[in-house]
Structures are given as C-alpha cells and as structure tokens.
PDB file of C-alpha atoms in Angstrom:
ATOM      1  CA  GLN V   1      40.668 199.024  19.094  1.00  0.00           C
ATOM      2  CA  MET V   2      43.997 200.059  17.547  1.00  0.00           C
ATOM      3  CA  LYS V   3      44.427 196.613  15.992  1.00  0.00           C
ATOM      4  CA  LYS V   4      41.013 196.921  14.358  1.00  0.00           C
ATOM      5  CA  ASN V   5      41.621 200.492  13.146  1.00  0.00           C
ATOM      6  CA  ILE V   6      44.950 199.627  11.532  1.00  0.00           C
ATOM      7  CA  PHE V   7      44.424 196.165  10.128  1.00  0.00           C
ATOM      8  CA  ASP V   8      40.942 196.720   8.707  1.00  0.00           C
ATOM      9  CA  ASN V   9      42.379 199.512   6.556  1.00  0.00           C
ATOM     10  CA  THR V  10      43.843 198.640   3.153  1.00  0.00           C
ATOM     11  CA  LYS V  11      46.508 201.369   3.464  1.00  0.00           C
ATOM     12  CA  ILE V  12      48.600 199.291   5.860  1.00  0.00           C
ATOM     13  CA  TRP V  13      48.594 196.352   3.437  1.00  0.00           C
ATOM     14  CA  GLU V  14      49.529 198.603   0.524  1.00  0.00           C
ATOM     15  CA  TRP V  15      52.541 199.670   2.583  1.00  0.00           C
ATOM     16  CA  VAL V  16      53.448 196.030   3.370  1.00  0.00           C
ATOM     17  CA  ASP V  17      53.276 195.089  -0.321  1.00  0.00           C
ATOM     18  CA  SER V  18      55.423 198.060  -1.348  1.00  0.00           C
ATOM     19  CA  ASN V  19      58.182 197.200   1.156  1.00  0.00           C
ATOM     20  CA  ASN V  20      60.952 195.018  -0.321  1.00  0.00           C
ATOM     21  CA  ASP V  21      62.104 193.916   3.138  1.00  0.00           C
ATOM     22  CA  ASN V  22      58.707 192.339   3.780  1.00  0.00           C
ATOM     23  CA  ARG V  23      58.990 190.409   0.517  1.00  0.00           C
ATOM     24  CA  GLU V  24      62.430 189.166   1.587  1.00  0.00           C
ATOM     25  CA  ARG V  25      60.993 188.094   4.959  1.00  0.00           C
ATOM     26  CA  PHE V  26      58.185 186.127   3.282  1.00  0.00           C
ATOM     27  CA  GLU V  27      60.641 184.417   0.913  1.00  0.00           C
ATOM     28  CA  PHE V  28      63.021 183.486   3.739  1.00  0.00           C
ATOM     29  CA  THR V  29      60.132 182.075   5.796  1.00  0.00           C
ATOM     30  CA  GLU V  30      58.955 179.964   2.862  1.00  0.00           C
ATOM     31  CA  LYS V  31      62.449 178.494   2.423  1.00  0.00           C
ATOM     32  CA  LEU V  32      62.686 177.894   6.192  1.00  0.00           C
ATOM     33  CA  THR V  33      59.523 175.775   6.110  1.00  0.00           C
ATOM     34  CA  PRO V  34      60.560 172.089   6.415  1.00  0.00           C
ATOM     35  CA  LYS V  35      59.968 169.863   3.379  1.00  0.00           C
ATOM     36  CA  ASP V  36      57.775 167.411   5.310  1.00  0.00           C
ATOM     37  CA  VAL V  37      55.116 170.083   5.957  1.00  0.00           C
ATOM     38  CA  ASN V  38      51.877 169.173   4.170  1.00  0.00           C
ATOM     39  CA  SER V  39      49.530 171.510   6.028  1.00  0.00           C
ATOM     40  CA  LEU V  40      50.064 174.912   7.580  1.00  0.00           C
ATOM     41  CA  LEU V  41      48.183 177.506   9.600  1.00  0.00           C
ATOM     42  CA  ASP V  42      49.174 181.185   9.454  1.00  0.00           C
ATOM     43  CA  ILE V  43      47.704 182.918  12.528  1.00  0.00           C
ATOM     44  CA  GLY V  44      47.460 186.675  12.195  1.00  0.00           C
ATOM     45  CA  CYS V  45      47.856 186.236   8.453  1.00  0.00           C
ATOM     46  CA  GLY V  46      46.797 189.794   7.661  1.00  0.00           C
ATOM     47  CA  HIS V  47      46.073 190.262   3.968  1.00  0.00           C
ATOM     48  CA  GLY V  48      47.632 186.879   3.164  1.00  0.00           C
ATOM     49  CA  GLY V  49      50.944 187.997   1.684  1.00  0.00           C
ATOM     50  CA  PHE V  50      52.891 185.001   2.996  1.00  0.00           C
ATOM     51  CA  LEU V  51      50.053 182.568   2.231  1.00  0.00           C
ATOM     52  CA  LYS V  52      49.948 183.773  -1.376  1.00  0.00           C
ATOM     53  CA  LEU V  53      53.678 183.209  -1.796  1.00  0.00           C
ATOM     54  CA  ILE V  54      53.880 179.759  -0.219  1.00  0.00           C
ATOM     55  CA  SER V  55      50.693 178.477  -1.893  1.00  0.00           C
ATOM     56  CA  GLU V  56      52.184 179.440  -5.270  1.00  0.00           C
ATOM     57  CA  LYS V  57      55.534 177.791  -4.578  1.00  0.00           C
ATOM     58  CA  ARG V  58      54.132 174.685  -2.847  1.00  0.00           C
ATOM     59  CA  SER V  59      50.681 174.130  -4.302  1.00  0.00           C
ATOM     60  CA  ASP V  60      50.349 170.670  -2.721  1.00  0.00           C
ATOM     61  CA  ILE V  61      50.191 172.099   0.827  1.00  0.00           C
ATOM     62  CA  ARG V  62      46.935 172.861   2.617  1.00  0.00           C
ATOM     63  CA  CYS V  63      47.224 176.558   3.503  1.00  0.00           C
ATOM     64  CA  VAL V  64      44.877 178.149   6.038  1.00  0.00           C
ATOM     65  CA  GLY V  65      44.803 181.745   7.244  1.00  0.00           C
ATOM     66  CA  VAL V  66      43.449 183.053  10.551  1.00  0.00           C
ATOM     67  CA  ASP V  67      42.986 186.691  11.458  1.00  0.00           C
ATOM     68  CA  ASN V  68      40.740 188.759  13.704  1.00  0.00           C
ATOM     69  CA  SER V  69      40.311 191.483  11.062  1.00  0.00           C
ATOM     70  CA  GLU V  70      37.569 191.085   8.485  1.00  0.00           C
ATOM     71  CA  GLY V  71      39.153 193.833   6.413  1.00  0.00           C
ATOM     72  CA  ALA V  72      42.462 191.977   6.249  1.00  0.00           C
ATOM     73  CA  LEU V  73      40.830 188.596   5.559  1.00  0.00           C
ATOM     74  CA  SER V  74      38.909 190.027   2.607  1.00  0.00           C
ATOM     75  CA  HIS V  75      42.213 189.949   0.660  1.00  0.00           C
ATOM     76  CA  VAL V  76      43.086 186.322   1.528  1.00  0.00           C
ATOM     77  CA  LYS V  77      42.540 183.885  -1.356  1.00  0.00           C
ATOM     78  CA  VAL V  78      43.053 180.548   0.437  1.00  0.00           C
ATOM     79  CA  GLU V  79      41.020 178.812   3.177  1.00  0.00           C
ATOM     80  CA  LYS V  80      40.480 181.313   5.994  1.00  0.00           C
ATOM     81  CA  VAL V  81      38.797 181.746   9.385  1.00  0.00           C
ATOM     82  CA  LYS V  82      38.110 184.832  11.491  1.00  0.00           C
ATOM     83  CA  ALA V  83      39.426 184.159  15.009  1.00  0.00           C
ATOM     84  CA  SER V  84      41.766 185.364  17.731  1.00  0.00           C
ATOM     85  CA  ILE V  85      45.232 183.857  18.179  1.00  0.00           C
ATOM     86  CA  THR V  86      44.209 182.808  21.688  1.00  0.00           C
ATOM     87  CA  ASN V  87      41.195 180.786  20.502  1.00  0.00           C
ATOM     88  CA  VAL V  88      41.502 179.164  17.071  1.00  0.00           C
ATOM     89  CA  PRO V  89      38.684 176.754  16.026  1.00  0.00           C
ATOM     90  CA  PHE V  90      40.785 173.819  14.808  1.00  0.00           C
ATOM     91  CA  ASN V  91      41.650 170.430  16.314  1.00  0.00           C
ATOM     92  CA  ASP V  92      44.758 169.591  18.319  1.00  0.00           C
ATOM     93  CA  GLY V  93      47.705 168.860  16.024  1.00  0.00           C
ATOM     94  CA  GLU V  94      45.691 169.560  12.870  1.00  0.00           C
ATOM     95  CA  PHE V  95      48.575 171.317  11.103  1.00  0.00           C
ATOM     96  CA  ASP V  96      52.154 170.239  10.456  1.00  0.00           C
ATOM     97  CA  CYS V  97      53.365 173.819  10.920  1.00  0.00           C
ATOM     98  CA  VAL V  98      51.822 176.824  12.660  1.00  0.00           C
ATOM     99  CA  TYR V  99      53.047 180.362  11.942  1.00  0.00           C
ATOM    100  CA  ALA V 100      52.754 183.704  13.722  1.00  0.00           C
ATOM    101  CA  LEU V 101      54.521 186.259  11.540  1.00  0.00           C
ATOM    102  CA  GLU V 102      54.687 189.739  13.061  1.00  0.00           C
ATOM    103  CA  VAL V 103      51.941 188.927  15.572  1.00  0.00           C
ATOM    104  CA  LEU V 104      53.347 188.106  19.012  1.00  0.00           C
ATOM    105  CA  GLU V 105      54.777 191.587  19.546  1.00  0.00           C
ATOM    106  CA  HIS V 106      51.220 193.007  19.550  1.00  0.00           C
ATOM    107  CA  LEU V 107      50.023 190.947  22.529  1.00  0.00           C
ATOM    108  CA  ASN V 108      49.762 191.889  26.182  1.00  0.00           C
ATOM    109  CA  PRO V 109      51.298 189.446  28.745  1.00  0.00           C
ATOM    110  CA  GLU V 110      48.112 187.431  29.264  1.00  0.00           C
ATOM    111  CA  GLU V 111      47.380 187.140  25.541  1.00  0.00           C
ATOM    112  CA  PHE V 112      51.030 186.313  24.876  1.00  0.00           C
ATOM    113  CA  LYS V 113      51.075 183.257  27.141  1.00  0.00           C
ATOM    114  CA  ASP V 114      47.724 181.992  25.817  1.00  0.00           C
ATOM    115  CA  ALA V 115      48.916 182.463  22.228  1.00  0.00           C
ATOM    116  CA  LEU V 116      52.019 180.310  22.759  1.00  0.00           C
ATOM    117  CA  ASN V 117      49.889 177.542  24.255  1.00  0.00           C
ATOM    118  CA  GLU V 118      47.366 177.750  21.415  1.00  0.00           C
ATOM    119  CA  MET V 119      50.039 177.571  18.724  1.00  0.00           C
ATOM    120  CA  ALA V 120      51.599 174.532  20.396  1.00  0.00           C
ATOM    121  CA  ARG V 121      48.185 172.866  20.642  1.00  0.00           C
ATOM    122  CA  LEU V 122      47.436 173.311  16.946  1.00  0.00           C
ATOM    123  CA  SER V 123      50.852 172.161  15.686  1.00  0.00           C
ATOM    124  CA  LYS V 124      51.797 168.558  14.975  1.00  0.00           C
ATOM    125  CA  LYS V 125      55.485 169.143  14.170  1.00  0.00           C
ATOM    126  CA  TYR V 126      56.733 172.711  13.798  1.00  0.00           C
ATOM    127  CA  ILE V 127      56.190 176.345  14.762  1.00  0.00           C
ATOM    128  CA  ILE V 128      57.655 179.340  12.917  1.00  0.00           C
ATOM    129  CA  ILE V 129      57.524 182.896  14.228  1.00  0.00           C
ATOM    130  CA  SER V 130      58.944 186.231  13.144  1.00  0.00           C
ATOM    131  CA  VAL V 131      59.087 189.315  15.365  1.00  0.00           C
ATOM    132  CA  PRO V 132      60.946 192.647  15.481  1.00  0.00           C
ATOM    133  CA  TYR V 133      64.459 192.234  16.839  1.00  0.00           C
ATOM    134  CA  ASN V 134      65.572 194.022  20.010  1.00  0.00           C
ATOM    135  CA  GLU V 135      63.179 196.897  19.456  1.00  0.00           C
ATOM    136  CA  ASP V 136      63.173 200.046  21.570  1.00  0.00           C
ATOM    137  CA  VAL V 137      59.402 200.246  22.024  1.00  0.00           C
ATOM    138  CA  GLU V 138      59.511 203.556  23.883  1.00  0.00           C
ATOM    139  CA  TRP V 139      61.487 205.270  21.111  1.00  0.00           C
ATOM    140  CA  HIS V 140      58.871 204.212  18.548  1.00  0.00           C
ATOM    141  CA  MET V 141      56.032 205.902  20.382  1.00  0.00           C
ATOM    142  CA  VAL V 142      54.218 208.539  18.330  1.00  0.00           C
ATOM    143  CA  LYS V 143      51.856 211.333  19.329  1.00  0.00           C
ATOM    144  CA  CYS V 144      48.446 211.872  17.789  1.00  0.00           C
ATOM    145  CA  PRO V 145      48.187 215.503  16.598  1.00  0.00           C
ATOM    146  CA  GLU V 146      44.471 215.595  17.429  1.00  0.00           C
ATOM    147  CA  CYS V 147      44.045 214.058  20.906  1.00  0.00           C
ATOM    148  CA  LEU V 148      47.790 213.998  21.871  1.00  0.00           C
ATOM    149  CA  THR V 149      47.678 210.288  22.788  1.00  0.00           C
ATOM    150  CA  LYS V 150      51.112 208.593  22.710  1.00  0.00           C
ATOM    151  CA  PHE V 151      51.213 205.065  21.310  1.00  0.00           C
ATOM    152  CA  HIS V 152      53.524 202.716  19.424  1.00  0.00           C
ATOM    153  CA  PHE V 153      52.923 203.350  15.716  1.00  0.00           C
ATOM    154  CA  ASP V 154      52.476 199.608  15.066  1.00  0.00           C
ATOM    155  CA  GLY V 155      50.925 198.740  18.433  1.00  0.00           C
ATOM    156  CA  HIS V 156      53.939 196.739  19.676  1.00  0.00           C
ATOM    157  CA  LEU V 157      54.014 195.644  23.330  1.00  0.00           C
ATOM    158  CA  GLN V 158      56.654 192.878  23.439  1.00  0.00           C
ATOM    159  CA  VAL V 159      60.445 192.938  22.902  1.00  0.00           C
ATOM    160  CA  PHE V 160      62.510 189.994  21.593  1.00  0.00           C
ATOM    161  CA  ASN V 161      66.206 189.112  21.571  1.00  0.00           C
ATOM    162  CA  GLU V 162      68.110 185.886  20.819  1.00  0.00           C
ATOM    163  CA  GLN V 163      67.732 184.473  24.333  1.00  0.00           C
ATOM    164  CA  LYS V 164      63.985 185.025  24.423  1.00  0.00           C
ATOM    165  CA  ILE V 165      63.603 183.452  20.970  1.00  0.00           C
ATOM    166  CA  GLU V 166      65.661 180.388  21.899  1.00  0.00           C
ATOM    167  CA  ASN V 167      63.514 179.671  24.959  1.00  0.00           C
ATOM    168  CA  LEU V 168      60.159 180.871  23.654  1.00  0.00           C
ATOM    169  CA  PHE V 169      58.340 177.509  23.464  1.00  0.00           C
ATOM    170  CA  ASN V 170      60.285 175.528  26.082  1.00  0.00           C
ATOM    171  CA  GLN V 171      57.273 175.198  28.374  1.00  0.00           C
ATOM    172  CA  GLN V 172      55.114 174.016  25.471  1.00  0.00           C
ATOM    173  CA  GLY V 173      57.447 171.133  24.610  1.00  0.00           C
ATOM    174  CA  TYR V 174      59.176 172.650  21.570  1.00  0.00           C
ATOM    175  CA  LYS V 175      62.879 173.150  20.904  1.00  0.00           C
ATOM    176  CA  CYS V 176      64.337 176.042  18.911  1.00  0.00           C
ATOM    177  CA  LEU V 177      65.923 174.403  15.845  1.00  0.00           C
ATOM    178  CA  SER V 178      67.258 177.642  14.366  1.00  0.00           C
ATOM    179  CA  HIS V 179      66.888 181.394  14.401  1.00  0.00           C
ATOM    180  CA  LYS V 180      68.144 184.125  12.109  1.00  0.00           C
ATOM    181  CA  ARG V 181      68.121 187.906  12.030  1.00  0.00           C
ATOM    182  CA  LEU V 182      66.784 189.493   8.874  1.00  0.00           C
ATOM    183  CA  GLY V 183      66.071 192.898   7.332  1.00  0.00           C
ATOM    184  CA  TRP V 184      69.559 194.392   7.556  1.00  0.00           C
ATOM    185  CA  SER V 185      70.070 198.114   7.130  1.00  0.00           C
ATOM    186  CA  GLU V 186      72.788 200.647   7.834  1.00  0.00           C
ATOM    187  CA  ASN V 187      71.758 203.319  10.298  1.00  0.00           C
ATOM    188  CA  PHE V 188      73.481 206.170  12.065  1.00  0.00           C
ATOM    189  CA  LYS V 189      75.115 205.116  15.323  1.00  0.00           C
ATOM    190  CA  PHE V 190      73.552 206.665  18.420  1.00  0.00           C
ATOM    191  CA  HIS V 191      70.465 207.079  16.252  1.00  0.00           C
ATOM    192  CA  LYS V 192      68.343 208.760  18.929  1.00  0.00           C
ATOM    193  CA  THR V 193      70.991 211.433  19.547  1.00  0.00           C
ATOM    194  CA  TYR V 194      71.350 212.018  15.814  1.00  0.00           C
ATOM    195  CA  VAL V 195      67.599 212.463  15.305  1.00  0.00           C
ATOM    196  CA  ARG V 196      67.183 214.705  18.338  1.00  0.00           C
ATOM    197  CA  LEU V 197      70.047 216.940  17.205  1.00  0.00           C
ATOM    198  CA  PHE V 198      69.308 217.269  13.509  1.00  0.00           C
ATOM    199  CA  TYR V 199      65.689 216.193  12.989  1.00  0.00           C
ATOM    200  CA  PRO V 200      63.825 217.035  16.220  1.00  0.00           C
ATOM    201  CA  ASN V 201      60.566 217.393  14.275  1.00  0.00           C
ATOM    202  CA  GLN V 202      60.709 213.639  13.553  1.00  0.00           C
ATOM    203  CA  VAL V 203      60.581 212.631  17.231  1.00  0.00           C
ATOM    204  CA  ASN V 204      57.218 210.995  18.030  1.00  0.00           C
ATOM    205  CA  LYS V 205      56.321 210.874  14.328  1.00  0.00           C
ATOM    206  CA  SER V 206      55.224 207.707  12.540  1.00  0.00           C
ATOM    207  CA  PRO V 207      57.479 206.493   9.686  1.00  0.00           C
ATOM    208  CA  HIS V 208      54.461 205.075   7.845  1.00  0.00           C
ATOM    209  CA  TYR V 209      50.696 204.950   7.934  1.00  0.00           C
ATOM    210  CA  THR V 210      49.053 204.298  11.297  1.00  0.00           C
ATOM    211  CA  VAL V 211      45.850 205.141  13.197  1.00  0.00           C
ATOM    212  CA  CYS V 212      45.320 206.623  16.647  1.00  0.00           C
ATOM    213  CA  PRO V 213      43.679 204.009  18.906  1.00  0.00           C
ATOM    214  CA  VAL V 214      41.713 206.676  20.799  1.00  0.00           C
ATOM    215  CA  CYS V 215      40.292 209.100  18.227  1.00  0.00           C
ATOM    216  CA  ASN V 216      40.856 207.111  15.002  1.00  0.00           C
ATOM    217  CA  THR V 217      42.902 209.887  13.377  1.00  0.00           C
ATOM    218  CA  GLU V 218      45.030 208.721  10.439  1.00  0.00           C
ATOM    219  CA  LEU V 219      48.702 209.632  10.842  1.00  0.00           C
ATOM    220  CA  ASN V 220      51.284 210.119   8.109  1.00  0.00           C
ATOM    221  CA  THR V 221      48.848 210.147   5.214  1.00  0.00           C
ATOM    222  CA  LYS V 222      50.436 211.666   2.147  1.00  0.00           C
ATOM    223  CA  LYS V 223      48.848 214.925   1.046  1.00  0.00           C
ATOM    224  CA  PRO V 224      49.937 217.169  -1.829  1.00  0.00           C
ATOM    225  CA  THR V 225      52.017 220.090  -0.627  1.00  0.00           C
ATOM    226  CA  LYS V 226      53.216 223.197  -2.411  1.00  0.00           C
ATOM    227  CA  ASP V 227      56.936 223.001  -3.122  1.00  0.00           C
ATOM    228  CA  ASN V 228      58.660 226.260  -2.269  1.00  0.00           C
ATOM    229  CA  SER V 229      62.134 224.718  -2.098  1.00  0.00           C
ATOM    230  CA  VAL V 230      63.255 225.802  -5.598  1.00  0.00           C
ATOM    231  CA  ASN V 231      64.208 229.339  -4.650  1.00  0.00           C
ATOM    232  CA  LYS V 232      64.873 228.654  -0.979  1.00  0.00           C
ATOM    233  CA  LYS V 233      68.523 228.936   0.064  1.00  0.00           C
ATOM    234  CA  PRO V 234      69.818 226.427   2.663  1.00  0.00           C
ATOM    235  CA  SER V 235      70.736 227.904   6.035  1.00  0.00           C
ATOM    236  CA  LEU V 236      74.209 227.610   7.544  1.00  0.00           C
ATOM    237  CA  PHE V 237      72.834 224.940   9.891  1.00  0.00           C
ATOM    238  CA  GLY V 238      71.379 223.140   6.890  1.00  0.00           C
ATOM    239  CA  TYR V 239      74.823 222.949   5.253  1.00  0.00           C
ATOM    240  CA  PHE V 240      76.303 221.692   8.515  1.00  0.00           C
ATOM    241  CA  LYS V 241      73.561 219.096   8.969  1.00  0.00           C
ATOM    242  CA  ASN V 242      73.998 217.741   5.442  1.00  0.00           C
ATOM    243  CA  GLY V 243      77.772 217.690   5.736  1.00  0.00           C
ATOM    244  CA  ILE V 244      77.946 215.842   9.046  1.00  0.00           C
ATOM    245  CA  LYS V 245      76.089 212.877   7.517  1.00  0.00           C
ATOM    246  CA  TYR V 246      79.325 211.945   5.758  1.00  0.00           C
ATOM    247  CA  PHE V 247      81.275 211.754   9.020  1.00  0.00           C
ATOM    248  CA  TRP V 248      78.716 210.459  11.535  1.00  0.00           C
ATOM    249  CA  PRO V 249      79.516 206.781  12.334  1.00  0.00           C
ATOM    250  CA  LYS V 250      77.120 204.103  11.105  1.00  0.00           C
ATOM    251  CA  GLU V 251      76.262 200.546  12.136  1.00  0.00           C
ATOM    252  CA  LYS V 252      74.384 197.607  10.650  1.00  0.00           C
ATOM    253  CA  GLN V 253      71.123 196.664  12.345  1.00  0.00           C
ATOM    254  CA  SER V 254      68.491 194.030  11.668  1.00  0.00           C
ATOM    255  CA  TYR V 255      64.782 194.591  12.034  1.00  0.00           C
ATOM    256  CA  TRP V 256      63.459 191.028  12.424  1.00  0.00           C
ATOM    257  CA  ILE V 257      64.388 187.753  14.050  1.00  0.00           C
ATOM    258  CA  ILE V 258      62.798 184.516  12.785  1.00  0.00           C
ATOM    259  CA  GLY V 259      62.652 181.272  14.766  1.00  0.00           C
ATOM    260  CA  LEU V 260      61.907 177.663  13.785  1.00  0.00           C
ATOM    261  CA  TYR V 261      60.763 175.246  16.511  1.00  0.00           C
ATOM    262  CA  GLY V 262      60.350 171.481  16.484  1.00  0.00           C
ATOM    263  CA  LYS V 263      58.190 169.338  18.754  1.00  0.00           C
ATOM    264  CA  LEU V 264      60.131 167.232  21.248  1.00  0.00           C
TER     265      LEU V 264
END
C-alpha cells in the first residue's frame, strides 16, 4: 500500500526532478550503458526520468518502461506497460539491457529473489541496477504524527554493499563487470550522535515528502508558517550549537552504488 500511496503521487516525482544528484545518477547510468545495446527495459521506471534522458541521447534504441503505478506511468512518454517486477509480460531475452534503478531496495526477500530471476530472464546481454549504498534502514525510520506508525520514509527493506553488488546475479548466470559509488556528500561524522545531541526534533522525521502506509497521511508537506525569527535572540545553547559545526569532524559518504552485469 505504501508503494501505491507514494508513487501514484506527483509530489515524489517533483522532488526527484528537483534533486541534482538524481540527474547525475541518470546521466552516469546512460554513459554506463554499453554501446551495443539496441533495446532496453527499465523496470520500476517511475515517472520515466531515466527513459526520457536516454531516449533523447540515443534515439535509435527501443526504450520500454514498466511500473506498477498508474500515476507514475502517466508521465512516461515512451512505450510502457503496467506490471510488477516479478512478472513482466515480455519474452525471454527480448531486451539487450534490463534496468532496475532504485527498485530492489523496496522488495521483501521473496519478491527480491523473484525479481532477480525475472530480470535475468528478460535480458539478452546486460543488467544495470542502482541502489542505496550501505544504508542504515533503522535510522531512516520515521513516525507518522497521526497514527504513530514507524516506517522507512522511502519504503526501503534491503541493504547493499560492494560484496552484495558483486555477487548479486551469480546464480542467474551474470557476472559483475563494474560497480561504482555515486552521490557523494560531506556529512558530520558520527551523524546519529550529532543529530541526537543538537537536533533531537529531527529524529524519526522524513527529509522529504512521503506518505504513511497505514493512514495515508502526507508527511513533510511544506506549509506557510509565520516567521517570528526576526526579533528572536539566539539562546546560549544556540550559539554553542552553531559554533560546534565548525569543529565537528566530517566525512565523505556516497548515497548510491550502481552495478553493470554481463551474461556469461
């Protein structure tokens, strides 16, 4: 239900389009696509952001999108089919390359295994996937203010690191040709401690738009608020909190890992 609530809503796609990191991920994935690909299938294509980019850059390729959300598919401008990643209505080996970009992390264990098999069945040559890198799923749980349900703000269930990516399609007869981490940012070291100490009100809060899977409440929607900060003097703790930012150690982290696989 959460998948339907989120991905049928245009607000999530407006956020994706406004995020420069997502644009970088799409561009990297397009360049990663081998030159001998003449047909591709993007499963879980969402609103078709990647399909739009690659169809513009490589107009000679047959581009097909698959998604289980009618709301998301309504934005897709190329050939498209409504279907689940575990049951896609195309022939074996019909596409040179099959993609699952930010999809596999949403699947439960049974769906996950079936999805890998289905992607391998549909592909003739290559598979490309992108997933969040080494995510702390528990830390990204949020709490609905209405029904108090705790859930991952993007509905993530799976965690991926380099080892898992390298061996992901071994049983399906595919070898990992390359993988790369992407979406680099500089964050405070010991991030959880930092947030708990200085921004406790942000714990269990969504960083962007999401929907409660139980009661359908929209979280983190922007509403106009009265600004009373002009005449408000910072507290002593506020000065301390702002000052410590300059001394707190930082580290570089990447959000995604992208893998390219070739058929053996």
